[in-house]
Coordinates of C-alpha atoms in Angstrom, one line a residue:
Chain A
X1 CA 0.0 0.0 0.0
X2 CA 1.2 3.0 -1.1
X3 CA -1.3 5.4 0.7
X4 CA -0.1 6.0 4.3
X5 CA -2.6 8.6 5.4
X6 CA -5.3 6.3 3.9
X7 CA -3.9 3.0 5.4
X8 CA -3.9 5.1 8.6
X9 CA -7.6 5.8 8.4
X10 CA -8.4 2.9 7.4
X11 CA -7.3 1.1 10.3
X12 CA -8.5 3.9 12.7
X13 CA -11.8 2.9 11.3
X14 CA -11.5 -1.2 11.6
X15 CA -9.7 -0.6 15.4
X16 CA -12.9 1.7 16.6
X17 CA -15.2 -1.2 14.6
X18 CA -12.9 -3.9 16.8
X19 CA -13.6 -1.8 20.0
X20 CA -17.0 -1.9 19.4
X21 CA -17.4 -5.7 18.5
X22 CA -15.6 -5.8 21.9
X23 CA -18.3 -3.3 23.7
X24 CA -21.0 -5.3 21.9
X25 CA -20.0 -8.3 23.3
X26 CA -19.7 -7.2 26.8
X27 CA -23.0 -6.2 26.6
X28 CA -24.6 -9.7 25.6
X29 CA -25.6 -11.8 28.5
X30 CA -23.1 -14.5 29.7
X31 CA -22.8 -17.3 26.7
X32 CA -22.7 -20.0 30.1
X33 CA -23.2 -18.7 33.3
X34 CA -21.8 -21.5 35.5
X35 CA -18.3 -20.8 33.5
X36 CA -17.3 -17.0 33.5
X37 CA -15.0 -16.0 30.8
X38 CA -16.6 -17.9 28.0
X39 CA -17.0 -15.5 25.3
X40 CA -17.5 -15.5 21.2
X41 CA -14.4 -13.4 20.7
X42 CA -15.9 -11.2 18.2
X43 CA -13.1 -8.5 18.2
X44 CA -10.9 -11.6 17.0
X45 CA -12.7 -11.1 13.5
X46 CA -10.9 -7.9 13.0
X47 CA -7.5 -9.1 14.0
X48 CA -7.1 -11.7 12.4
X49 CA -8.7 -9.9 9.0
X50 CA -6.1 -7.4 9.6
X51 CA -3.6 -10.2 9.6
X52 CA -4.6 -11.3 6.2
X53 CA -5.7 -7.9 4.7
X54 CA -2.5 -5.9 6.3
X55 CA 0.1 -8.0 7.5
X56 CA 1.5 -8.7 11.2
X57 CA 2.6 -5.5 11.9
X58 CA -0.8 -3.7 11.7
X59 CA -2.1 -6.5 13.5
X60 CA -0.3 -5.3 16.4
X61 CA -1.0 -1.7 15.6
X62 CA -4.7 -2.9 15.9
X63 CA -4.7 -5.0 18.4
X64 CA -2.7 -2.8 21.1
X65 CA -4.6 0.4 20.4
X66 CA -7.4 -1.6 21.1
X67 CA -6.4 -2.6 24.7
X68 CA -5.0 0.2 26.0
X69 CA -8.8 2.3 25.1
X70 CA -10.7 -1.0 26.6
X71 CA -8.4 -0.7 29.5
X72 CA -8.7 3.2 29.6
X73 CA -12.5 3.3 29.3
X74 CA -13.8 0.1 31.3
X75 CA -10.7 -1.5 32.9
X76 CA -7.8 -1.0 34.6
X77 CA -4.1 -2.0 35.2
X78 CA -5.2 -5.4 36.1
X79 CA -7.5 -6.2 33.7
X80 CA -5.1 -4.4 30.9
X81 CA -2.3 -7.4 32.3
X82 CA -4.9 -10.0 31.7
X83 CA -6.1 -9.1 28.2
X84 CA -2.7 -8.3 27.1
X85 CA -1.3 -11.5 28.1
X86 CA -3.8 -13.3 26.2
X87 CA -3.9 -10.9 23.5
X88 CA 0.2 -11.3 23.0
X89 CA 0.3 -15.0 22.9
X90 CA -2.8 -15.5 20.6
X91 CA -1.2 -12.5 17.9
X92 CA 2.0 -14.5 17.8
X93 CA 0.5 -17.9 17.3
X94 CA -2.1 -16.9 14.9
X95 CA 0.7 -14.7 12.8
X96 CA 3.2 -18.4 12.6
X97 CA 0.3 -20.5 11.9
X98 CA -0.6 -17.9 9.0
X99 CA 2.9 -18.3 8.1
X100 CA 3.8 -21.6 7.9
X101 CA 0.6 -21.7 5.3
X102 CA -1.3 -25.0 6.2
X103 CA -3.9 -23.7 7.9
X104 CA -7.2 -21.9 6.8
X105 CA -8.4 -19.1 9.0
X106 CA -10.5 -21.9 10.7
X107 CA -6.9 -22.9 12.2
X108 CA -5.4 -19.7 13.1
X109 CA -9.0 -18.6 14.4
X110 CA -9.2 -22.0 16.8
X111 CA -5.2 -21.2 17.8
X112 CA -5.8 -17.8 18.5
X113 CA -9.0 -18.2 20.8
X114 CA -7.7 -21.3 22.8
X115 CA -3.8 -19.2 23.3
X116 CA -6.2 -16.2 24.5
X117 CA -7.8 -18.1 27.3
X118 CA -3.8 -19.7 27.8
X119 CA -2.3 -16.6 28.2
X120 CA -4.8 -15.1 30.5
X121 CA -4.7 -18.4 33.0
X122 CA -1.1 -18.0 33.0
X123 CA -1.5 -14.8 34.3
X124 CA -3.9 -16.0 36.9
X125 CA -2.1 -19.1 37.7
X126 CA 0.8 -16.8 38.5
X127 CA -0.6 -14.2 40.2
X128 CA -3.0 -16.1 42.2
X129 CA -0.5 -19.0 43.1
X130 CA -3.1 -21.4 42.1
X131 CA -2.3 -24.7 39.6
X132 CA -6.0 -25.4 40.1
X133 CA -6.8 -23.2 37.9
X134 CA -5.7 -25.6 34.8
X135 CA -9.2 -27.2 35.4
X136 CA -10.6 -24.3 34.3
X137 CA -8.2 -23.7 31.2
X138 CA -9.6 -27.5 30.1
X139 CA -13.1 -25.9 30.0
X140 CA -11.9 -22.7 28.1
X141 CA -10.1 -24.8 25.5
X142 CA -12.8 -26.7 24.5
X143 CA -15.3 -23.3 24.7
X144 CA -12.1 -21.6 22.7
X145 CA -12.2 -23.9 20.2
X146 CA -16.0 -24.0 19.4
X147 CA -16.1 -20.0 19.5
X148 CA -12.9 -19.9 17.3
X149 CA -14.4 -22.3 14.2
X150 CA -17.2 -19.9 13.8
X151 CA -15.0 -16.7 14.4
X152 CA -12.6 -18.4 11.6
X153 CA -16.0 -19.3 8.6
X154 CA -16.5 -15.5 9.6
X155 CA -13.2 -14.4 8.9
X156 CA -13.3 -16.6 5.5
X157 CA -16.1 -15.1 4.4
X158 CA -15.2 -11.9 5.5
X159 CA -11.9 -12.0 3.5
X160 CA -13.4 -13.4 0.5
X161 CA -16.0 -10.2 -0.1
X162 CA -13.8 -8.0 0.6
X163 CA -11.1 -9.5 -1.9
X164 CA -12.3 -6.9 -4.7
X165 CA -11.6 -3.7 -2.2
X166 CA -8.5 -1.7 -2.5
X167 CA -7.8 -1.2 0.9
Chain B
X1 CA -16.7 -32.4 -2.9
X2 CA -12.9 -32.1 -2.3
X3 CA -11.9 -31.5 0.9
X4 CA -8.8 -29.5 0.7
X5 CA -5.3 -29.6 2.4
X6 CA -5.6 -26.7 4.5
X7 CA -9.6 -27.8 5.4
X8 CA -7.7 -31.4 6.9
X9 CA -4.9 -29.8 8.6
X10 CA -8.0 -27.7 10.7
X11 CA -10.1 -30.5 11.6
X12 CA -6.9 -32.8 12.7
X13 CA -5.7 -29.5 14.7
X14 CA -9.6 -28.9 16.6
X15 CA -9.8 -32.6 16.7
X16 CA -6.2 -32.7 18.6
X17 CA -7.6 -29.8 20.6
X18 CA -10.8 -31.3 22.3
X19 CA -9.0 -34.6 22.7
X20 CA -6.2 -33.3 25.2
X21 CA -9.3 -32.0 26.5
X22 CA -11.5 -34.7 27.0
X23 CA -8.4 -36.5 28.5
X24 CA -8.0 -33.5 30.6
X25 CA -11.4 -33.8 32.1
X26 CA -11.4 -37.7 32.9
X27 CA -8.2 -37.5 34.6
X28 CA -9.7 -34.3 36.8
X29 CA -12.9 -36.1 37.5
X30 CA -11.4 -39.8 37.8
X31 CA -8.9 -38.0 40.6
X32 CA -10.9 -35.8 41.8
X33 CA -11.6 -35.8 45.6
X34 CA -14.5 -35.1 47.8
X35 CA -13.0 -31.7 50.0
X36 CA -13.4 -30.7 53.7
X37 CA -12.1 -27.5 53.8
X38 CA -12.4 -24.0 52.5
X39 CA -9.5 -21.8 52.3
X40 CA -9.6 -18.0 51.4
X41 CA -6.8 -17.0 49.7
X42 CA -6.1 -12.8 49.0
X43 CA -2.9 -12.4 46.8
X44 CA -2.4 -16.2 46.7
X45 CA -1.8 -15.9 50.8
X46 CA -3.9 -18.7 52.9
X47 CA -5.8 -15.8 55.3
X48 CA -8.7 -18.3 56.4
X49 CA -10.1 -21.3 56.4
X50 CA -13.1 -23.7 57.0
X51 CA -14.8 -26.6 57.3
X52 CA -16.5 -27.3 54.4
X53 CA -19.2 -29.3 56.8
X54 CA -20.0 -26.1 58.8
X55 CA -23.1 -23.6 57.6
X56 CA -21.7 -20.3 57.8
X57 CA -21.2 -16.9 56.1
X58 CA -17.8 -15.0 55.9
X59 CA -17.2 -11.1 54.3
X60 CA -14.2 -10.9 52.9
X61 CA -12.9 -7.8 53.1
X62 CA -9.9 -6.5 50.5
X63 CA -8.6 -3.7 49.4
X64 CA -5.7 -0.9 50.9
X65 CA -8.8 1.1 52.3
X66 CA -10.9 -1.9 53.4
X67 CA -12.9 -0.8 50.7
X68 CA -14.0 -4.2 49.0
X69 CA -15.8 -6.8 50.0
X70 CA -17.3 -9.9 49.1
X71 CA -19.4 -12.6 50.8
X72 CA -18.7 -16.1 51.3
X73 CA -21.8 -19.1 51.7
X74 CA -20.5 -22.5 53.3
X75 CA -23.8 -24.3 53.0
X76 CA -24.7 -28.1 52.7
X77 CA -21.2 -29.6 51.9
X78 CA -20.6 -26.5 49.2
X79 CA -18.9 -23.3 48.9
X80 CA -20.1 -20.3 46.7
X81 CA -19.6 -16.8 46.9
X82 CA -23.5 -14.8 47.5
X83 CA -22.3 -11.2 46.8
X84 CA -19.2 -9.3 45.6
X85 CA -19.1 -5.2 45.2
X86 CA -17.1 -5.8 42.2
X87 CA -18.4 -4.6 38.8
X88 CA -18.7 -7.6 37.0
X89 CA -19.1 -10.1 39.7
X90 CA -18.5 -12.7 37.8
X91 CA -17.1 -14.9 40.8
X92 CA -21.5 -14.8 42.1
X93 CA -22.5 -16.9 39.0
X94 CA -19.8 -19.7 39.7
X95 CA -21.6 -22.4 40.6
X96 CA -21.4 -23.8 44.2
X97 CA -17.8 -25.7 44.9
X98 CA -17.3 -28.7 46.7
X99 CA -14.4 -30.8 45.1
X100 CA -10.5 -30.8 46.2
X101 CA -9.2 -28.5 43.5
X102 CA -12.2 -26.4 42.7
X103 CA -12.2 -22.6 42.9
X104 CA -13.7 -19.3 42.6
X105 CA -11.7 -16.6 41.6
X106 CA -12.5 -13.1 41.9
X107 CA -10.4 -11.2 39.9
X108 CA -10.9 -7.9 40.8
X109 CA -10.4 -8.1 44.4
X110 CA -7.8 -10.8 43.9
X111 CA -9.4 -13.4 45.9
X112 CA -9.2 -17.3 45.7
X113 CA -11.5 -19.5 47.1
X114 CA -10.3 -23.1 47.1
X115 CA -11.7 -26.3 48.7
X116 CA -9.1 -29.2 50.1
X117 CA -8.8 -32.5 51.4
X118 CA -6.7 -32.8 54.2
X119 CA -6.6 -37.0 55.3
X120 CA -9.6 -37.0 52.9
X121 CA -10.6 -40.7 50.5
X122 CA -11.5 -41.0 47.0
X123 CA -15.2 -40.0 46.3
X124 CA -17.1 -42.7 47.5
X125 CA -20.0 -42.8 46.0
X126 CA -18.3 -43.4 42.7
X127 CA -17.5 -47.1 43.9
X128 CA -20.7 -47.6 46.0

């Protein structure tokens, strides 16, 4: 792309859309209620189009903006520690994955959920002092992996329309 | 129709997925133990505990200021947390504990609740 002012605005616009999703889904009553934490993962759509569409790089653009305003708006430091963790780990697996080429969206979708809800028990597991937690995490990977197969046929389709748009 | 490579490498990686996690479960529920105590833990220190077969309710109070709190049920052989002053008080819709190894975690107020079995025997009623 050799438009940076439109590349810029262009991905102010999908990181405020991502923010939203996010917002949206906060909003939506609990997908179980005897497990908090299990969620669709909706702003994952965004990222990992921005993967595909943009490359790595504005994935991280993206995705970090979008953290520090959730933080900054309903969070704080703790929460921020908690999202980023899960947000790191689940960027950098879904970014090899889409690298090493064998995998549809479906895959990096699935490996980015599941190393969300990884990264965030680590966090807790090391905070908190508690193994027990990996219980828990056995839960969330098998919630992960259901949310991230229809987050990834999203993302498919998602890429495929847009194919024809010079963005 | 053709299934293609990429199509097969995702349904061997979710299948590879929920099977660690299906073997995660029955090893967790095969080993899992009937508790008999409660233990509170704030910052991942012990600060109290209880017996799990006494009816009783605790506050919890955290925070620099005293400023939190939240409020533990010991009821019936389970543990569950009734009310929290935290925004999303997601730790209240847990589901009652009773299990060595279970908790409820609230996150906000960085409090553990985790059942034990001290000189406790394999669940029972799963041979009986």
């Amino acid at each position: 792309m050799k438009n940076s002012a439109k590349k810029t605005a262009v991905l102010g616009i999908i990181t405020s859309v991502a923010l939203i999703l996010a917002y949206l889904e906060a909003l939506l009553p609990p997908l179980m209620a005897s497990v908090p934490g299990v969620k669709m993962g909706l702003p994952n759509l965004v990222i990992i189009f921005v993967l595909y569409k943009f490359g790595f790089k504005e994935a991280v653009a993206v995705s970090g903006i979008r953290l520090f305003i959730v933080a900054l708006l309903f969070g704080n430091v703790m929460t921020l520690a908690y999202s980023a963790a899960g947000a790191v780990l689940s960027l950098i697996l879904m970014a090899l994955l889409k690298k090493i080429n064998s995998f549809s969206t479906i895959g990096v979708s699935v490996t980015g959920a599941v190393a969300h809800n990884l990264g965030q028990i680590l966090v807790a597991v090391f905070l908190f002092d508690t193994i027990q937690l990996g219980y828990y995490m056995i839960i969330l990977a098998i919630t992960g992996t259901i949310a991230g197969v229809f987050i990834g046929i999203g993302a498919n389709i998602l890429i495929k329309r847009t194919s024809s748009l010079k963005i | 129709m053709k299934i293609s490579k990429k199509t097969k490498n995702d349904i061997i990686l979710v299948a590879v997925i929920l099977l660690i996690a299906a073997a995660g479960l029955l090893v967790a529920n095969l080993t899992r133990l009937e508790g008999n105590m409660v233990l509170v833990k704030i910052d991942g220190n012990v600060t109290q505990s209880y017996s799990l077969y006494e009816n009783r309710t605790v506050d919890i109070v955290t925070g620099d200021n005293n400023e939190f709190m939240n409020t533990l049920v010991i009821e019936d052989g389970k543990a569950y947390m009734s009310d929290a002053d935290c925004p999303d008080k997601i730790c209240k819709e847990h589901r009652p504990i009773s299990y060595s190894g279970e908790t409820i975690v609230c996150l906000p107020h960085r409090i553990v609740i985790e059942i034990t079995a001290e000189n406790s025997v394999p669940d029972l009623d799963a041979v009986a």
